Each structure stands twice: as structure tokens, then as C-alpha cells.
Tab-separated table of C-alpha atoms in Angstrom:
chain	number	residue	atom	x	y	z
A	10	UNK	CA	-0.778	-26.005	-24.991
A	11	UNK	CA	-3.945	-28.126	-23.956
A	12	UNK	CA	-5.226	-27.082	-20.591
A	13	UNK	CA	-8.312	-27.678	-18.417
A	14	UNK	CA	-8.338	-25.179	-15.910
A	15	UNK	CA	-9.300	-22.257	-18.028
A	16	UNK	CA	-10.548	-18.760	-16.451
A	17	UNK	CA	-11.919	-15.722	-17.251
A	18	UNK	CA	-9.261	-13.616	-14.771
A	19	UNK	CA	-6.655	-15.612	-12.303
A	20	UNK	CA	-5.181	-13.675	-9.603
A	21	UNK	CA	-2.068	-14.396	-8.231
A	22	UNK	CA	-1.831	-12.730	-4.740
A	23	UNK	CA	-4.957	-12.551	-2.069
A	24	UNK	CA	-3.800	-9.764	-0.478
A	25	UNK	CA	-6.223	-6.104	-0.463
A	26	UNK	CA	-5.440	-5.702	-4.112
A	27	UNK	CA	-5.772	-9.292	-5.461
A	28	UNK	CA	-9.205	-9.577	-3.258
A	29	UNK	CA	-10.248	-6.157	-4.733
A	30	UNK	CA	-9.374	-6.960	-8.771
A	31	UNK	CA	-11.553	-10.510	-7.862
A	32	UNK	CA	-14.619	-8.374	-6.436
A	33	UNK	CA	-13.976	-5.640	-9.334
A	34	UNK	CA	-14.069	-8.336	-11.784
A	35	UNK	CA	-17.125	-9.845	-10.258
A	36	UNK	CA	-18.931	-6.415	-10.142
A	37	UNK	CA	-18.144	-5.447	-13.664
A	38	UNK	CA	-18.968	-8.779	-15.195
A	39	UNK	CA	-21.042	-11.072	-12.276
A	40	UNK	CA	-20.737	-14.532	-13.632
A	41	UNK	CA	-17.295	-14.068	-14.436
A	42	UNK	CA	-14.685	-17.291	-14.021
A	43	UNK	CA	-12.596	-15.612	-11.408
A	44	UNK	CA	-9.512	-17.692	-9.770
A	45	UNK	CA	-7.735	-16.631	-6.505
A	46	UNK	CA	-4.220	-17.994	-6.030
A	47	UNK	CA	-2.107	-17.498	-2.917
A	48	UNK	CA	0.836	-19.107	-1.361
A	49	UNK	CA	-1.062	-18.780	1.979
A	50	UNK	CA	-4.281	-20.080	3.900
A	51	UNK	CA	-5.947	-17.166	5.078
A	52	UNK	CA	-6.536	-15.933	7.954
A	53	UNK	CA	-2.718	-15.230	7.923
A	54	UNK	CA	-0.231	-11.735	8.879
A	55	UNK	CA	1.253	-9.649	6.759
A	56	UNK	CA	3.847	-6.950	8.177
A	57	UNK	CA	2.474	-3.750	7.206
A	58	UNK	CA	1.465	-0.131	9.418
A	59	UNK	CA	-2.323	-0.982	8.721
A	60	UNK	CA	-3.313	1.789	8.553
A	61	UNK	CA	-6.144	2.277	6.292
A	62	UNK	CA	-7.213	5.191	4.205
A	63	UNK	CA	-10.798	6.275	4.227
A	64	UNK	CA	-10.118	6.330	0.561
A	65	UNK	CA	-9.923	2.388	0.910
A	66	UNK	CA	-13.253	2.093	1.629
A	67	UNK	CA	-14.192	4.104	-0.490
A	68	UNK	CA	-13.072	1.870	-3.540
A	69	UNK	CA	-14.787	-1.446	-1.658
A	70	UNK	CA	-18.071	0.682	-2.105
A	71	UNK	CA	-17.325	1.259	-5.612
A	72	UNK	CA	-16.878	-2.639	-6.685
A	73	UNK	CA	-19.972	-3.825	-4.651
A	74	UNK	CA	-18.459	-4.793	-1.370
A	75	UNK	CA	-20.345	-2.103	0.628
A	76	UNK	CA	-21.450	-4.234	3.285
A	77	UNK	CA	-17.438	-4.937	3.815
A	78	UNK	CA	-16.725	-1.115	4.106
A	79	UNK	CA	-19.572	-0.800	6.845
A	80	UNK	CA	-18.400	-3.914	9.153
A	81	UNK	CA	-14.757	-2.147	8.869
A	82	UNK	CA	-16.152	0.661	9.716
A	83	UNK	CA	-18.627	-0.469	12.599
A	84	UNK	CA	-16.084	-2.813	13.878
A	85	UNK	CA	-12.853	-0.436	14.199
A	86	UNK	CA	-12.896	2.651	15.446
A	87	UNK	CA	-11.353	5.363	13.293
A	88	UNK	CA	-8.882	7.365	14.174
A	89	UNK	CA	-8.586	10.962	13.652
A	90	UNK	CA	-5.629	12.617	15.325
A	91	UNK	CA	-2.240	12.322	13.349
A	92	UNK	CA	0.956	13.927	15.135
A	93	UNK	CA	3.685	14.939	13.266
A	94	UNK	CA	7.448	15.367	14.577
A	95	UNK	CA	11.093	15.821	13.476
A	96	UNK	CA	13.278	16.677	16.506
A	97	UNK	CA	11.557	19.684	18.619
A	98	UNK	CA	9.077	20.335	16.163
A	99	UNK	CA	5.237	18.696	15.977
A	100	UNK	CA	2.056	19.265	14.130
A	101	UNK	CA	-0.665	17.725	15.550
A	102	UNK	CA	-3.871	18.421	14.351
A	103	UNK	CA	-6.959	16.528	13.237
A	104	UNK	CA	-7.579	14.584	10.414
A	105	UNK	CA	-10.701	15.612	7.522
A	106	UNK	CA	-11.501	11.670	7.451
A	107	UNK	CA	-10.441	9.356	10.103
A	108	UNK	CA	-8.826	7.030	9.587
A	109	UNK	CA	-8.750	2.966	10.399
A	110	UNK	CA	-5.944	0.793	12.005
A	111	UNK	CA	-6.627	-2.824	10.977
A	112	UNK	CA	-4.174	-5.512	11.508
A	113	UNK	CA	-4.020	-6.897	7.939
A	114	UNK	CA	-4.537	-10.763	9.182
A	115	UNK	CA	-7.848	-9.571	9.992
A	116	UNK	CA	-8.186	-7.052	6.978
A	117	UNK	CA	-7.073	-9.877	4.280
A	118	UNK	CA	-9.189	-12.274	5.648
A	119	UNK	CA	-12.248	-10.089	5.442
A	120	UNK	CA	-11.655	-9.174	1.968
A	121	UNK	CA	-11.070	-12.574	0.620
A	122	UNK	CA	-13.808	-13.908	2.195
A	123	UNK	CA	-16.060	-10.725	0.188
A	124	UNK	CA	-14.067	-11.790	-3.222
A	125	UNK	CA	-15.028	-15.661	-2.497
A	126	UNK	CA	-18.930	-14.926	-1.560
A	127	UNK	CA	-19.258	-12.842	-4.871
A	128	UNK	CA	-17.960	-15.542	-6.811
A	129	UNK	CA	-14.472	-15.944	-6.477
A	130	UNK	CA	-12.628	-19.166	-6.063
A	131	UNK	CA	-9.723	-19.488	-3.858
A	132	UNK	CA	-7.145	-21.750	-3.882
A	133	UNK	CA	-3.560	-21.996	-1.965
A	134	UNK	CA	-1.385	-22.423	-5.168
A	135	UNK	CA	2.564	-21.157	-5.238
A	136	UNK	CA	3.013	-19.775	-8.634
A	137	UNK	CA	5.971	-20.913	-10.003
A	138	UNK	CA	5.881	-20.055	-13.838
A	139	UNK	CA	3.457	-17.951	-16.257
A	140	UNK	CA	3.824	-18.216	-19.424
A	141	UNK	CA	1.967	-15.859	-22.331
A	142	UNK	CA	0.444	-16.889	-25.168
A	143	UNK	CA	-1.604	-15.684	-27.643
A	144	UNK	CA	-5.179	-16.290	-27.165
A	145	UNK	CA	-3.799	-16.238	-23.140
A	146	UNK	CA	-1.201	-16.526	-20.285
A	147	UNK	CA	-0.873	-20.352	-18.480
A	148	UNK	CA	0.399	-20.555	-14.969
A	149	UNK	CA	2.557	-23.813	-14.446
A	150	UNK	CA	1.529	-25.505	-17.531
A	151	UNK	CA	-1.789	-26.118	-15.975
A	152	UNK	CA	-4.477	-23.153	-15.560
A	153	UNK	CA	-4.948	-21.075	-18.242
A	154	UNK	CA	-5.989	-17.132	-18.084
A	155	UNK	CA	-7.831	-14.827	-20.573
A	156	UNK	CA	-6.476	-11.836	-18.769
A	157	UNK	CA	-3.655	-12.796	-15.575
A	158	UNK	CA	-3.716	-10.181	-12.457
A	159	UNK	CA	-0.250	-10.063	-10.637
A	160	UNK	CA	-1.057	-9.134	-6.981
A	161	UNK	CA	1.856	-11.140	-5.349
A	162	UNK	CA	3.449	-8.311	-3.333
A	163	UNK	CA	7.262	-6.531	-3.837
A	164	UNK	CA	8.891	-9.989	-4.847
A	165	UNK	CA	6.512	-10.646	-7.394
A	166	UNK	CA	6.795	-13.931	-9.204
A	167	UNK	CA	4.513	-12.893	-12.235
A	168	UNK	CA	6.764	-9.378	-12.685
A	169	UNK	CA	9.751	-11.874	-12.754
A	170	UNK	CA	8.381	-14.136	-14.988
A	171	UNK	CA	8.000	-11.456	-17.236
A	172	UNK	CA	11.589	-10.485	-16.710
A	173	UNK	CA	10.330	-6.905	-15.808
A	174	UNK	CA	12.189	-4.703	-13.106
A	175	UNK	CA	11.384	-1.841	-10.999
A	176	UNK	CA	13.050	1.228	-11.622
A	177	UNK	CA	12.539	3.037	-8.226
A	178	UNK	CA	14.326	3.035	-5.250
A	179	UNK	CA	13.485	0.514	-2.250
A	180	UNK	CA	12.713	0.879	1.376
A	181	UNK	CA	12.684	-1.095	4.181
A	182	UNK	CA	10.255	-1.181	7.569
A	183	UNK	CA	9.902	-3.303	10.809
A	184	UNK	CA	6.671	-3.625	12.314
A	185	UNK	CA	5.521	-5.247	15.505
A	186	UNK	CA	2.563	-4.757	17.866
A	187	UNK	CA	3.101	-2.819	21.401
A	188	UNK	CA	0.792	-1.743	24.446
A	189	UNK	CA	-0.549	1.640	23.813
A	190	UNK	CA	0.610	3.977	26.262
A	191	UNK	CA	-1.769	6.708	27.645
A	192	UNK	CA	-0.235	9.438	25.919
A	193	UNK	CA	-0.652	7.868	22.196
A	194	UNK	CA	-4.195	6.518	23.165
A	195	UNK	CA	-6.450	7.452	20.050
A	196	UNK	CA	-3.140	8.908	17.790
A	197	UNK	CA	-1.363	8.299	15.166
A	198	UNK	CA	2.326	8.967	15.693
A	199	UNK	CA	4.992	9.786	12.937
A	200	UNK	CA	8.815	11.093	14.201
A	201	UNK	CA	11.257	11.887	11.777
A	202	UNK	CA	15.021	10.990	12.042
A	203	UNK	CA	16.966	13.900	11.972
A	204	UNK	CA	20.363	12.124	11.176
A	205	UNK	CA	18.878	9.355	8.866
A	206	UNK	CA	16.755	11.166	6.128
A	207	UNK	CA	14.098	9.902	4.449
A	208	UNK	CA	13.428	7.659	7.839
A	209	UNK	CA	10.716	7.484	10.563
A	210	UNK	CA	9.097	5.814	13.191
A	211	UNK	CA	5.619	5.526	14.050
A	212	UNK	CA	3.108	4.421	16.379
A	213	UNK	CA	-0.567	3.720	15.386
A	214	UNK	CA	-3.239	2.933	17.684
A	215	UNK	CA	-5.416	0.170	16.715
A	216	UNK	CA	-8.098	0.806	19.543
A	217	UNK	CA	-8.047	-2.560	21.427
A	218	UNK	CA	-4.952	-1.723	24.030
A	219	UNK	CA	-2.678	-2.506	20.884
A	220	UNK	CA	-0.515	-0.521	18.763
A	221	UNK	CA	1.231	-1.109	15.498
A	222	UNK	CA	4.490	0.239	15.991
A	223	UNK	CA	7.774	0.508	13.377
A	224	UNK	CA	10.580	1.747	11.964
A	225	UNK	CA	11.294	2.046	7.844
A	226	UNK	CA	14.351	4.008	5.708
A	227	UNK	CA	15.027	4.164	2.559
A	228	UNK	CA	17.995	1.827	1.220
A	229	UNK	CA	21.147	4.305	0.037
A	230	UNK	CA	22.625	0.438	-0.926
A	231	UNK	CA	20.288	-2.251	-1.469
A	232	UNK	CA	23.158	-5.044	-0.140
A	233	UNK	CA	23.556	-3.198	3.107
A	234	UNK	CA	20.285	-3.315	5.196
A	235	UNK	CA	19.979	-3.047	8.489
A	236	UNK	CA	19.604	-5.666	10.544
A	237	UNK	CA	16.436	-6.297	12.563
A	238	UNK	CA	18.005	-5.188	15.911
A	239	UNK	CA	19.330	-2.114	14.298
A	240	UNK	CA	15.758	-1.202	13.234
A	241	UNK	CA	14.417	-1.457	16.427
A	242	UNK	CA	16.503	0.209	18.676
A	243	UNK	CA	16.350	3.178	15.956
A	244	UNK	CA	12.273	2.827	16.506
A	245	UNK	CA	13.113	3.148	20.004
A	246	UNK	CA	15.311	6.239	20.173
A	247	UNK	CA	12.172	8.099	18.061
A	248	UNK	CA	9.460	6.971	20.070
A	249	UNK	CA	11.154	5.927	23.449
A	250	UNK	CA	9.062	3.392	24.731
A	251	UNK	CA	7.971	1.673	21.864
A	252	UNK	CA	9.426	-1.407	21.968
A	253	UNK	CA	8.268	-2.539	25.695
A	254	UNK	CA	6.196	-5.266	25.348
A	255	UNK	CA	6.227	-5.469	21.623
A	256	UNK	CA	5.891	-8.998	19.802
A	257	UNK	CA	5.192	-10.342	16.462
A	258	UNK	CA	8.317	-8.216	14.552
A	259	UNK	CA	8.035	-8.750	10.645
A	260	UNK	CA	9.800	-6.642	8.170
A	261	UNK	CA	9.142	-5.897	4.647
A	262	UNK	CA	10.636	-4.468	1.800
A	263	UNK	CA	8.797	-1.703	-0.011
A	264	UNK	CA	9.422	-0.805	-3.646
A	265	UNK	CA	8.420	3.139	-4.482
A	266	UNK	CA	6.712	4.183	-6.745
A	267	UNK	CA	7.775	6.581	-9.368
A	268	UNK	CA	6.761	9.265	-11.645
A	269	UNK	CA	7.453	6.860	-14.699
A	270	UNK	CA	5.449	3.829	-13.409
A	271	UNK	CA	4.048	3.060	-17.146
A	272	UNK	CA	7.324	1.801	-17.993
A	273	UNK	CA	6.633	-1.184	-15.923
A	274	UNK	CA	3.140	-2.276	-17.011
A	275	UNK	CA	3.594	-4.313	-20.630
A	276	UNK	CA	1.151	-4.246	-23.401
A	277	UNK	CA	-0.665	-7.476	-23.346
A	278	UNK	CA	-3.176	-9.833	-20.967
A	279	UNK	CA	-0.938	-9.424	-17.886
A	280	UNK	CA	-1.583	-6.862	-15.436
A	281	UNK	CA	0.393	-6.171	-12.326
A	282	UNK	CA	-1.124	-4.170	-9.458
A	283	UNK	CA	0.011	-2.956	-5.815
A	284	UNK	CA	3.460	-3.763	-4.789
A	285	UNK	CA	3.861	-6.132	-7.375
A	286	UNK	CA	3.727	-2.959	-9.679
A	287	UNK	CA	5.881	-0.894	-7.482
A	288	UNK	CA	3.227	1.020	-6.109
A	289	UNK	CA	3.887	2.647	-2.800
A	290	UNK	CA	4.175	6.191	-2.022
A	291	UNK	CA	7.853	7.196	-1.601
A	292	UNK	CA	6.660	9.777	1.229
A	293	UNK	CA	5.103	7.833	3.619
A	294	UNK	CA	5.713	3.808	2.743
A	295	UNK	CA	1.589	4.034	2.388
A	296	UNK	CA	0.925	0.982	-0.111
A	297	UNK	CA	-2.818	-0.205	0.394
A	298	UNK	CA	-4.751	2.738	-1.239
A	299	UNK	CA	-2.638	2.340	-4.313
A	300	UNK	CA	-3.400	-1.325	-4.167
A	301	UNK	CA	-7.192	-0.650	-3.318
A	302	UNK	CA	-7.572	1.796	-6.934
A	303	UNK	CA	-5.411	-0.763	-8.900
A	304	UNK	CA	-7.064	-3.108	-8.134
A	305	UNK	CA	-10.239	-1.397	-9.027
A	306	UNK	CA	-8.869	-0.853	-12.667
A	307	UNK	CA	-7.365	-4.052	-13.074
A	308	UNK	CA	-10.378	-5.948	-12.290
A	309	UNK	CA	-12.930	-3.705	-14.173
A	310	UNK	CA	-10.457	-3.866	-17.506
A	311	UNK	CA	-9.885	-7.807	-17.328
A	312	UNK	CA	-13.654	-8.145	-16.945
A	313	UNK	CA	-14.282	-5.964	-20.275
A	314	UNK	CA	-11.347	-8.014	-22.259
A	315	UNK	CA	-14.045	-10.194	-23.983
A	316	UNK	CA	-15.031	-6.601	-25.700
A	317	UNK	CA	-11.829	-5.994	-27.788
A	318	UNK	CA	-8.594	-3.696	-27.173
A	319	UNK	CA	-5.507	-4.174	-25.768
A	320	UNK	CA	-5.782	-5.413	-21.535
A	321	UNK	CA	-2.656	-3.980	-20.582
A	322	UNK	CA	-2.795	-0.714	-22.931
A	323	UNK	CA	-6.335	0.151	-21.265
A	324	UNK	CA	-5.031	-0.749	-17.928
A	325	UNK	CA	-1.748	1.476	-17.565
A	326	UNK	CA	-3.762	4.307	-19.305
A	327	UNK	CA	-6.719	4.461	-16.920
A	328	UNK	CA	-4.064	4.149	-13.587
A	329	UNK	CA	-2.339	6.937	-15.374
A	330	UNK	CA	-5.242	8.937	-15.644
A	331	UNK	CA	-6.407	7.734	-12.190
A	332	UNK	CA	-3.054	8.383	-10.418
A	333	UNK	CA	-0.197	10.278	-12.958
A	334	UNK	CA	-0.423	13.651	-11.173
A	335	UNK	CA	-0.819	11.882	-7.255
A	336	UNK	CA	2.751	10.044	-8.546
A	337	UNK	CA	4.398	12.833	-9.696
A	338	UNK	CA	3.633	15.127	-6.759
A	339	UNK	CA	5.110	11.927	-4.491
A	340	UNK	CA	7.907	11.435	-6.309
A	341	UNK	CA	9.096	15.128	-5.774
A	342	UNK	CA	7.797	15.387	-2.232
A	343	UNK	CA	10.083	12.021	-1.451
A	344	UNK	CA	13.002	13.658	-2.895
A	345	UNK	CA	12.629	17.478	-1.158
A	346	UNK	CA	11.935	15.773	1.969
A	347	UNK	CA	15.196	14.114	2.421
A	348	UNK	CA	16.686	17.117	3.074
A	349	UNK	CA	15.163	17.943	6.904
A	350	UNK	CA	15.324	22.158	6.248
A	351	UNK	CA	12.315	21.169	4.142
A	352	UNK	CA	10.340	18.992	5.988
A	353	UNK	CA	10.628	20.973	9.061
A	354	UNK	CA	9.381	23.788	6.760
A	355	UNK	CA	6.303	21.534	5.941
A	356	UNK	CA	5.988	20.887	9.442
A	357	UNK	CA	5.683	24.827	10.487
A	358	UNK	CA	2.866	24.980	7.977
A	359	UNK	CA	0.930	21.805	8.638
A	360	UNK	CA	1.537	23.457	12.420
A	361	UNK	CA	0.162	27.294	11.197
A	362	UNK	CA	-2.921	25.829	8.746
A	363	UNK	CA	-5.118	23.422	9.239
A	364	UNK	CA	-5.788	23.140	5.215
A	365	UNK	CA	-1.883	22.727	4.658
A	366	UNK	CA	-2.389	19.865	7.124
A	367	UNK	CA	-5.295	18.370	5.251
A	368	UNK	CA	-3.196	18.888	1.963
A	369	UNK	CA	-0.246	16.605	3.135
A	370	UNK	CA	-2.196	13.778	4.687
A	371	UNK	CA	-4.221	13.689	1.396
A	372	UNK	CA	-0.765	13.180	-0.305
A	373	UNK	CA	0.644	10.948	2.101
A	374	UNK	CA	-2.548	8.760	2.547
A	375	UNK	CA	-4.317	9.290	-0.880
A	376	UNK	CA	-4.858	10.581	-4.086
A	377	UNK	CA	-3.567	14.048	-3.359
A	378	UNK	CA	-1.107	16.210	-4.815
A	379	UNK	CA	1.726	19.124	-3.998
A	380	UNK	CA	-1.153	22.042	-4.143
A	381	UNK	CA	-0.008	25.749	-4.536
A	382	UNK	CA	-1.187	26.024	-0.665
A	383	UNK	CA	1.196	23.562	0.502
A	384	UNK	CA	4.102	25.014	-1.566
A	385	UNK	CA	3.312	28.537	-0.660
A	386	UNK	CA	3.328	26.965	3.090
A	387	UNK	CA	6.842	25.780	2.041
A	388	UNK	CA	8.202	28.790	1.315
A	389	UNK	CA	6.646	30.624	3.990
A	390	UNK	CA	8.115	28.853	7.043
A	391	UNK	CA	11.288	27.759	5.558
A	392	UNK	CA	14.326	28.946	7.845
């Protein structure tokens, strides 16, 4: 096929880890033919906790986008208490790093604005087909990729094109935005359902009067979800309160990640990152740090593709490398921590040691792992 619109790397999806593979891309290789598509004009919302990992930032400082990681920080006001809860139990404590609460219309905007002034170009496209060749992949018959970056979320239209599924299970959260009340005033909140495991609610502070506030559970039967209304008044009987004055409800689904997630990426010049890969950590629904690092990879290996090897093989073996042991410690912790006897063990310890603490978050929020200190903690307090 004859096309016109040839690129270096497209990227379907503008989202964090679409933006990030552009500015990798751009880092790697500046000069690069770099494509942005997205459904969307931006600035535009996206339901989501937004809550953002220092570890976030600490990618955009890696692919040149320093400057971005410095307004975030100047501009929102990190936040460094997390409380913990399931029923009468609570671990409050301190966090190593703070962390940020961005609403992600602002938070997408910024980033794809950074992709576009490095060299990106950005255009509102809804992919409809991709089709791979050999000497490249063509979206819709028209634009034509070396290397093609799928960073269109959980329903991803590139992972369907490639008729590729996700093998792990899926979850599904309700977020809106409430008044902060005193008490949660500079907090993070996470409750646990007792009745409903894995489940929670939250409440993050974003610093401006403003909280994100939600419910998400895991789906025991993917064709019966709960409805909207459901969600919310389950949100409510966590974290009475919540729902006064809340507006702008969205939910989302969220596919989890796995210990096996190389059986999803293919060999070849297609490369899915984020949600569209299945990337979010079965613990705590976090999604944008995963998106953050693979987007990172992806845009570093489609930049190098002129220099020989397999895109896709080099890909899915640096992310493994990057994140095999963080997945496999998640996808254990997910499945111990449906039954509540454990997590109110890991709750007693978080409570009794501040490093325990530090242990978790870095696996909830992270790169971390399950570290002997948090399973000795484990075994300590469990009743």
C-alpha cells in the first residue's frame, strides 16, 4: 500500500503514557517524525484517582521534560499523609515522598502540550483500523508507521486490531470530585470493605478545597457490574460524607496487570503501553506510574528501530526487566489481600513500623516489591 503520511513513531492515545512515549521518542532521537493521535481535543477529563507517584516525575526528568516535573511540582502541593483503614483498624503514617493529586484534565493537557513543544504533532484522529506490514503498520489505510505505540487506554483499538486479549482479571471504579472536609484536609484516605473484598473507597485531597473521591471492586462476573448508584452509596457507607456536594461522576474500567504480562506484547513494530497493555496494579487500581515507565521504554525502543532488532522483542524484554519482579509481587499481594485476615495483618504492621509502611506504599504506588520486612510484618501481626 501507497501512503503519504509516513512517520517515524505514531501514537495512538494522548493520555500520560502516549505523551510520555512522544517526549521519549523525541529525547532519544530529537528530529524524530513523531505523530500524536487521539479521539479527543485536549484540555479534556479522564476519570481516574489522580493521584500521582513521585516516581512519575521522576520518569518526565528522565525523557527531557524536566521543566514539566518542576511546574507539577511548584504548582500542586504534595501530599504526604496516607491513612489506611479496614473496619476499626487504621495506619496512618507519613509518606517517604509525597505525593501529587492532579486532576488528569489538567495533567494530560500539560503533558501533551511538553510532547507537542519537543516536536510532536498532534492531531484528533479516531483510529479505526491498523494494519501491519512488513517494512510497517498503516492506520486506516492512510498514515503509515515505522514502529506504532498503542496508548489508547483499557478498550484499546490497536490491542483489538491485533486480535490480542488480556488475560487478567478487571476492575471497576467511580470517581467524582467532593468538598474536602476538615478532617481529610492534606490526606489521602483509603477504607477497605470488609464484606466486599478486594474493594475500597478513597478520598484524595487535591489542595484547592477539592477532593477526588471513589469507589472501585474487582468484577467476580464481568456481565454483572454495578450500577453507578450502587457504587456510590457503597463510597458513601466507607467514607460517610463523601458524596455531599460531589459532581462530575465518571467511571472506568481497569484491566490488572499480571505476573505473565509478556504474553500480551507481540513480536513485531507494534507496541502497546499503559492500560492498553493491561497495566495496572491489581492492589491498588494505581495505573499512571506503569504508564509513565512504559512509556519511557516504548518511546526510547521505537526511536532506536532504525538500528536493527526486533521493536517488540526489545520492548517486552526491557519492561520485563524494568518491572517482572514489581508484577509478580502485585499479583500475589492482590490475591492474599482478598482475604481481610491478611490485610488487617498488613495493616497492624504498616501501624507498628514505619519501614513496613514505606514498603507497601512503594508497592502500591511504584516499583516496589513484597520485601522479607513486609512478610515478616505479615506473619507477625496476623490474628
Amino acid at each position: 500500500m501507497t501512503t503519504t503520511d509516513d512517520w517515524d513513531v505514531v501514537v495512538v492515545g494522548a493520555g500520560p503514557a502516549g505523551s510520555i512515549t512522544a517526549l521519549a521518542a523525541l529525547h532519544e532521537r530529537p528530529g524524530a517524525r513523531v505523530l500524536l493521535l487521539d479521539r479527543a481535543d485536549f484540555p479534556r477529563d479522564k476519570s481516574c484517582g489522580d493521584g500521582i507517584a513521585p516516581h512519575v516525575l521522576d520518569v518526565l526528568d528522565a525523557v527531557g521534560a524536566s521543566d514539566v516535573a518542576a511546574d507539577l511540582r511548584r504548582e500542586h502541593r504534595g501530599i504526604s499523609m496516607l491513612e489506611l483503614a479496614l473496619g476499626d483498624l487504621s495506619s496512618t503514617r507519613e509518606m517517604r515522598r509525597p505525593a501529587l493529586v492532579i486532576p488528569r484534565e489538567r495533567l494530560d493537557a500539560r503533558l501533551v502540550e511538553a510532547a507537542v513543544a519537543a516536536g510532536a504533532v498532534l492531531r484528533r484522529h479516531r483510529v479505526r483500523d491498523v494494519q501491519v506490514e512488513a517494512d510497517g503498520v498503516v492506520v486506516d489505510g492512510e498514515t503509515r508507521a515505522r514502529v506504532l505505540v498503542g496508548a489508547d487506554g483499557a478498550q484499546s483499538q490497536v490491542r483489538r486490531s491485533l486480535g490480542l486479549t488480556l488475560p487478567g482479571r478487571l476492575a471497576l471504579g467511580l470517581r467524582g470530585y467532593a468538598p474536602t472536609p476538615p478532617g481529610r484536609v492534606g490526606r489521602q484516605v483509603i477504607r477497605f470493605a470488609q464484606d466486599r473484598q478486594p474493594s475500597y473507597a478513597w478520598a484524595f485531597d487535591r489542595g484547592d478545597g477539592w477532593s477526588n473521591v471513589g469507589y472501585g471492586e474487582i468484577l467476580r462476573d464481568r456481565r454483572d457490574r454495578p450500577t453507578h448508584a450502587l457504587m456510590r452509596e457503597r463510597l458513601e457507607d466507607l467514607l460517610p460524607g463523601s458524596t455531599e456536594g460531589a459532581q462530575s461522576w465518571r467511571g472506568h474500567h481497569l484491566p490488572l496487570s499480571t505476573a505473565r504480562w509478556g504474553s500480551v506484547q507481540p513480536d513485531g513494530c507494534v507496541l502497546l503501553v499503559g492500560d492498553a497493555a493491561g497495566l495496572i496494579n491489581p492492589m491498588t487500581g494505581e495505573g499512571i506510574y506503569y504508564a509513565a515507565v512504559t512509556g519511557q521504554v516504548a518511546g526510547r525502543t521505537a526511536a532506536r528501530a532504525d538500528e536493527g532488532g526486533d521493536p517488540g522483542l526489545c520492548y517486552r524484554s526491557e519492561v520485563r526487566r524494568r518491572l517482572r519482579a514489581n508484577l509478580v509481587s502485585t499479583a500475589v499481594g492482590g490475591k492474599v489481600a482478598s482475604h481481610p485476615f491478611v490485610l488487617a495483618a498488613g495493616l497492624r504492621a504498616a501501624a507498628a513500623d514505619q519501614r513496613v509502611f514505606d514498603d507497601l506504599v512503594e508497592l502500591g504506588l511504584g516499583p516496589g516489591r513484597l520485601t522479607p520486612r513486609v512478610v515478616a510484618g505479615l506473619v507477625r501481626h496476623a490474628r
